[in-house]
Amino acid sequence: MRVLTRGDVLELLTLRDCIVAVEDAFRLHAEGRTLGPGVLAVPAEGGGFHVKAAGLVGERSYFAAKTNANFPDNARRYGLPTIQGTVVLADARTGELLAVMDSGSVTALRTGAATAVAAKFLARPDARSATIVGCGVQGEIQLGAIAAVLPLQRAWVLDTDHARAEGLAARAQANLGIRVEAGKDLRSALRGSDVCVTCTHRAVHSCPVTTSPRAPSSPPSVPTIVGSRSSSPRWWRRRPSWSTCSSSARRSVSSSTSSPPGS
């Protein structure tokens, strides 16, 4: 059995590799080649715990169970990460325990990768601009993820803490080689964006937003994962939420991968 720390995971798994793996996993799930996923949630004061388990069936089959603690105020109150936990990997035919690894790093990369796959299939292929709402750890990963699958040239990043948005804008512009601006007007940013990703905590409802100029006019909505400024964009009406980044992308891609990729 192997034990992988956060540093081990980040050294071994790049964001681009994770995007490929997540796309493959979605495709296998659509083809019925996965073990039925299970989810368990346990609320706690100031946060909660959740367990997600599933598996892949193939030449060698695997089972994985992720136990995550999610406490949004950890950084402010204790100097700890919001997400902490473990992933247990086992052989799905024999039950042999293969590895235990840090889940925070896996969760961060997988969440960004799921959005990238959703953007790859649901946004316009020539999408060149994006808005990221929420400039924490996940916001930075989300921008890097969609930049990996779309020809982005410009992005806006927004946060209730404008200094944090400015920090992300500077880092992302240097790392990604695109123009990144720390914005204050979400409505204006969305008007100029082909893609929007929100990664804020459930308690955050920063500003009412209607659709972009070419989107359906009724009713008002907030795109949670991917919007495309085309004649028939797809919009989601869920509340902005850090946790819905992965779930919305998962639903979106599950439907898109029922057809051959690219169709």
PDB file of C-alpha atoms in Angstrom, residues 16-157:
ATOM      1  CA  ARG A  16      -3.855  18.709 -17.786  1.00  0.00           C
ATOM      2  CA  ASP A  17      -3.431  15.022 -16.904  1.00  0.00           C
ATOM      3  CA  CYS A  18      -6.378  15.311 -14.539  1.00  0.00           C
ATOM      4  CA  ILE A  19      -8.560  16.814 -17.271  1.00  0.00           C
ATOM      5  CA  VAL A  20      -7.822  13.838 -19.522  1.00  0.00           C
ATOM      6  CA  ALA A  21      -8.541  11.372 -16.693  1.00  0.00           C
ATOM      7  CA  VAL A  22     -11.828  13.054 -15.751  1.00  0.00           C
ATOM      8  CA  GLU A  23     -13.018  13.109 -19.357  1.00  0.00           C
ATOM      9  CA  ASP A  24     -12.199   9.397 -19.651  1.00  0.00           C
ATOM     10  CA  ALA A  25     -14.060   8.676 -16.402  1.00  0.00           C
ATOM     11  CA  PHE A  26     -17.173  10.533 -17.590  1.00  0.00           C
ATOM     12  CA  ARG A  27     -17.079   8.602 -20.854  1.00  0.00           C
ATOM     13  CA  LEU A  28     -16.723   5.260 -19.054  1.00  0.00           C
ATOM     14  CA  HIS A  29     -19.633   6.163 -16.790  1.00  0.00           C
ATOM     15  CA  ALA A  30     -21.808   7.001 -19.815  1.00  0.00           C
ATOM     16  CA  GLU A  31     -20.856   3.616 -21.283  1.00  0.00           C
ATOM     17  CA  GLY A  32     -21.895   1.805 -18.103  1.00  0.00           C
ATOM     18  CA  ARG A  33     -18.350   0.807 -17.199  1.00  0.00           C
ATOM     19  CA  THR A  34     -18.319   2.150 -13.661  1.00  0.00           C
ATOM     20  CA  LEU A  35     -19.437   0.975 -10.246  1.00  0.00           C
ATOM     21  CA  GLY A  36     -22.550   2.819  -9.113  1.00  0.00           C
ATOM     22  CA  PRO A  37     -21.504   5.919  -7.128  1.00  0.00           C
ATOM     23  CA  GLY A  38     -22.612   6.448  -3.545  1.00  0.00           C
ATOM     24  CA  VAL A  39     -22.745   9.667  -1.510  1.00  0.00           C
ATOM     25  CA  LEU A  40     -23.065  10.281   2.224  1.00  0.00           C
ATOM     26  CA  ALA A  41     -23.206  13.679   3.926  1.00  0.00           C
ATOM     27  CA  VAL A  42     -22.823  14.439   7.637  1.00  0.00           C
ATOM     28  CA  PRO A  43     -23.412  18.064   8.736  1.00  0.00           C
ATOM     29  CA  ALA A  44     -21.304  19.538  11.536  1.00  0.00           C
ATOM     30  CA  GLU A  45     -21.025  22.915  13.220  1.00  0.00           C
ATOM     31  CA  GLY A  46     -19.391  25.336  10.818  1.00  0.00           C
ATOM     32  CA  GLY A  47     -19.165  22.831   7.993  1.00  0.00           C
ATOM     33  CA  GLY A  48     -19.598  19.165   7.350  1.00  0.00           C
ATOM     34  CA  PHE A  49     -18.246  15.894   6.067  1.00  0.00           C
ATOM     35  CA  HIS A  50     -19.096  14.021   2.927  1.00  0.00           C
ATOM     36  CA  VAL A  51     -18.132  10.646   1.533  1.00  0.00           C
ATOM     37  CA  LYS A  52     -18.173   9.906  -2.183  1.00  0.00           C
ATOM     38  CA  ALA A  53     -17.452   6.430  -3.490  1.00  0.00           C
ATOM     39  CA  ALA A  54     -17.360   4.873  -6.962  1.00  0.00           C
ATOM     40  CA  GLY A  55     -15.230   2.695  -9.197  1.00  0.00           C
ATOM     41  CA  LEU A  56     -14.039   1.988 -12.716  1.00  0.00           C
ATOM     42  CA  VAL A  57     -14.457  -1.380 -14.415  1.00  0.00           C
ATOM     43  CA  GLY A  58     -11.774  -2.483 -16.853  1.00  0.00           C
ATOM     44  CA  GLU A  59      -8.834  -4.814 -17.363  1.00  0.00           C
ATOM     45  CA  ARG A  60      -8.126  -3.981 -13.744  1.00  0.00           C
ATOM     46  CA  SER A  61     -11.033  -2.572 -11.778  1.00  0.00           C
ATOM     47  CA  TYR A  62     -10.657   0.046  -9.067  1.00  0.00           C
ATOM     48  CA  PHE A  63     -12.770   1.290  -6.183  1.00  0.00           C
ATOM     49  CA  ALA A  64     -12.196   4.681  -4.568  1.00  0.00           C
ATOM     50  CA  ALA A  65     -13.791   6.338  -1.552  1.00  0.00           C
ATOM     51  CA  LYS A  66     -13.166   9.976  -0.726  1.00  0.00           C
ATOM     52  CA  THR A  67     -13.877  11.375   2.716  1.00  0.00           C
ATOM     53  CA  ASN A  68     -13.773  15.160   2.785  1.00  0.00           C
ATOM     54  CA  ALA A  69     -14.184  17.641   5.594  1.00  0.00           C
ATOM     55  CA  ASN A  70     -15.416  21.017   4.313  1.00  0.00           C
ATOM     56  CA  PHE A  71     -15.131  23.927   6.769  1.00  0.00           C
ATOM     57  CA  PRO A  72     -15.244  27.262   4.897  1.00  0.00           C
ATOM     58  CA  ASP A  73     -14.024  29.377   7.836  1.00  0.00           C
ATOM     59  CA  ASN A  74     -10.923  27.280   8.492  1.00  0.00           C
ATOM     60  CA  ALA A  75      -8.464  29.680   6.872  1.00  0.00           C
ATOM     61  CA  ARG A  76      -9.755  32.709   8.749  1.00  0.00           C
ATOM     62  CA  ARG A  77     -10.218  31.034  12.129  1.00  0.00           C
ATOM     63  CA  TYR A  78      -7.482  28.418  12.285  1.00  0.00           C
ATOM     64  CA  GLY A  79      -5.128  28.897   9.344  1.00  0.00           C
ATOM     65  CA  LEU A  80      -6.185  25.526   7.939  1.00  0.00           C
ATOM     66  CA  PRO A  81      -7.404  24.506   4.469  1.00  0.00           C
ATOM     67  CA  THR A  82     -11.128  24.521   3.789  1.00  0.00           C
ATOM     68  CA  ILE A  83     -10.969  20.976   2.420  1.00  0.00           C
ATOM     69  CA  GLN A  84      -9.158  18.182   4.259  1.00  0.00           C
ATOM     70  CA  GLY A  85      -9.516  14.440   3.980  1.00  0.00           C
ATOM     71  CA  THR A  86      -8.370  11.235   2.352  1.00  0.00           C
ATOM     72  CA  VAL A  87      -8.958   9.109  -0.720  1.00  0.00           C
ATOM     73  CA  VAL A  88      -8.761   5.327  -0.308  1.00  0.00           C
ATOM     74  CA  LEU A  89      -8.015   3.325  -3.477  1.00  0.00           C
ATOM     75  CA  ALA A  90      -8.648  -0.430  -3.628  1.00  0.00           C
ATOM     76  CA  ASP A  91      -8.684  -3.245  -6.149  1.00  0.00           C
ATOM     77  CA  ALA A  92     -12.371  -3.682  -7.015  1.00  0.00           C
ATOM     78  CA  ARG A  93     -12.011  -7.418  -7.680  1.00  0.00           C
ATOM     79  CA  THR A  94     -10.128  -8.470  -4.567  1.00  0.00           C
ATOM     80  CA  GLY A  95     -10.646  -5.597  -2.160  1.00  0.00           C
ATOM     81  CA  GLU A  96      -6.883  -5.192  -1.718  1.00  0.00           C
ATOM     82  CA  LEU A  97      -6.019  -1.751  -0.365  1.00  0.00           C
ATOM     83  CA  LEU A  98      -3.704  -0.039  -2.860  1.00  0.00           C
ATOM     84  CA  ALA A  99      -3.253   3.519  -1.640  1.00  0.00           C
ATOM     85  CA  VAL A 100      -4.329   6.220   0.786  1.00  0.00           C
ATOM     86  CA  MET A 101      -3.821   9.787  -0.364  1.00  0.00           C
ATOM     87  CA  ASP A 102      -4.589  13.384   0.494  1.00  0.00           C
ATOM     88  CA  SER A 103      -8.016  14.352  -0.804  1.00  0.00           C
ATOM     89  CA  GLY A 104      -7.746  18.133  -0.767  1.00  0.00           C
ATOM     90  CA  SER A 105      -5.322  18.200  -3.664  1.00  0.00           C
ATOM     91  CA  VAL A 106      -7.291  15.590  -5.611  1.00  0.00           C
ATOM     92  CA  THR A 107     -10.555  17.449  -5.007  1.00  0.00           C
ATOM     93  CA  ALA A 108      -9.133  20.786  -6.147  1.00  0.00           C
ATOM     94  CA  LEU A 109      -7.700  19.359  -9.355  1.00  0.00           C
ATOM     95  CA  ARG A 110     -10.732  17.178 -10.130  1.00  0.00           C
ATOM     96  CA  THR A 111     -13.169  20.056  -9.623  1.00  0.00           C
ATOM     97  CA  GLY A 112     -11.238  22.229 -12.053  1.00  0.00           C
ATOM     98  CA  ALA A 113     -10.890  19.344 -14.495  1.00  0.00           C
ATOM     99  CA  ALA A 114     -14.643  18.687 -14.482  1.00  0.00           C
ATOM    100  CA  THR A 115     -15.291  22.308 -15.403  1.00  0.00           C
ATOM    101  CA  ALA A 116     -12.700  22.086 -18.172  1.00  0.00           C
ATOM    102  CA  VAL A 117     -14.447  19.059 -19.673  1.00  0.00           C
ATOM    103  CA  ALA A 118     -17.815  20.811 -19.458  1.00  0.00           C
ATOM    104  CA  ALA A 119     -16.344  23.884 -21.165  1.00  0.00           C
ATOM    105  CA  LYS A 120     -14.716  21.752 -23.843  1.00  0.00           C
ATOM    106  CA  PHE A 121     -18.043  20.233 -24.872  1.00  0.00           C
ATOM    107  CA  LEU A 122     -20.569  22.958 -24.022  1.00  0.00           C
ATOM    108  CA  ALA A 123     -18.865  26.273 -24.713  1.00  0.00           C
ATOM    109  CA  ARG A 124     -18.124  27.526 -28.210  1.00  0.00           C
ATOM    110  CA  PRO A 125     -14.801  26.127 -29.448  1.00  0.00           C
ATOM    111  CA  ASP A 126     -13.632  29.674 -30.198  1.00  0.00           C
ATOM    112  CA  ALA A 127     -14.562  31.058 -26.761  1.00  0.00           C
ATOM    113  CA  ARG A 128     -11.903  33.679 -25.968  1.00  0.00           C
ATOM    114  CA  SER A 129     -13.105  35.380 -22.793  1.00  0.00           C
ATOM    115  CA  ALA A 130     -14.139  34.211 -19.343  1.00  0.00           C
ATOM    116  CA  THR A 131     -15.309  35.473 -15.972  1.00  0.00           C
ATOM    117  CA  ILE A 132     -14.350  33.786 -12.709  1.00  0.00           C
ATOM    118  CA  VAL A 133     -16.412  34.675  -9.631  1.00  0.00           C
ATOM    119  CA  GLY A 134     -14.576  33.794  -6.432  1.00  0.00           C
ATOM    120  CA  CYS A 135     -10.801  34.131  -6.245  1.00  0.00           C
ATOM    121  CA  GLY A 136      -9.819  31.539  -3.677  1.00  0.00           C
ATOM    122  CA  VAL A 137      -7.844  28.369  -4.382  1.00  0.00           C
ATOM    123  CA  GLN A 138     -10.575  26.971  -6.586  1.00  0.00           C
ATOM    124  CA  GLY A 139     -10.964  30.163  -8.589  1.00  0.00           C
ATOM    125  CA  GLU A 140      -7.326  30.012  -9.621  1.00  0.00           C
ATOM    126  CA  ILE A 141      -7.600  26.359 -10.621  1.00  0.00           C
ATOM    127  CA  GLN A 142     -10.831  26.977 -12.538  1.00  0.00           C
ATOM    128  CA  LEU A 143      -9.255  29.698 -14.662  1.00  0.00           C
ATOM    129  CA  GLY A 144      -6.241  27.512 -15.399  1.00  0.00           C
ATOM    130  CA  ALA A 145      -8.528  24.618 -16.282  1.00  0.00           C
ATOM    131  CA  ILE A 146     -10.655  26.422 -18.844  1.00  0.00           C
ATOM    132  CA  ALA A 147      -7.549  28.086 -20.286  1.00  0.00           C
ATOM    133  CA  ALA A 148      -6.221  24.572 -20.903  1.00  0.00           C
ATOM    134  CA  VAL A 149      -9.139  23.642 -23.189  1.00  0.00           C
ATOM    135  CA  LEU A 150     -10.235  26.965 -24.720  1.00  0.00           C
ATOM    136  CA  PRO A 151      -8.253  29.625 -26.642  1.00  0.00           C
ATOM    137  CA  LEU A 152      -8.739  32.259 -23.947  1.00  0.00           C
ATOM    138  CA  GLN A 153      -7.308  35.711 -24.569  1.00  0.00           C
ATOM    139  CA  ARG A 154      -8.940  37.654 -21.742  1.00  0.00           C
ATOM    140  CA  ALA A 155     -10.497  36.984 -18.353  1.00  0.00           C
ATOM    141  CA  TRP A 156     -12.138  38.900 -15.535  1.00  0.00           C
ATOM    142  CA  VAL A 157     -11.843  37.751 -11.931  1.00  0.00           C
TER     143      VAL A 157
END
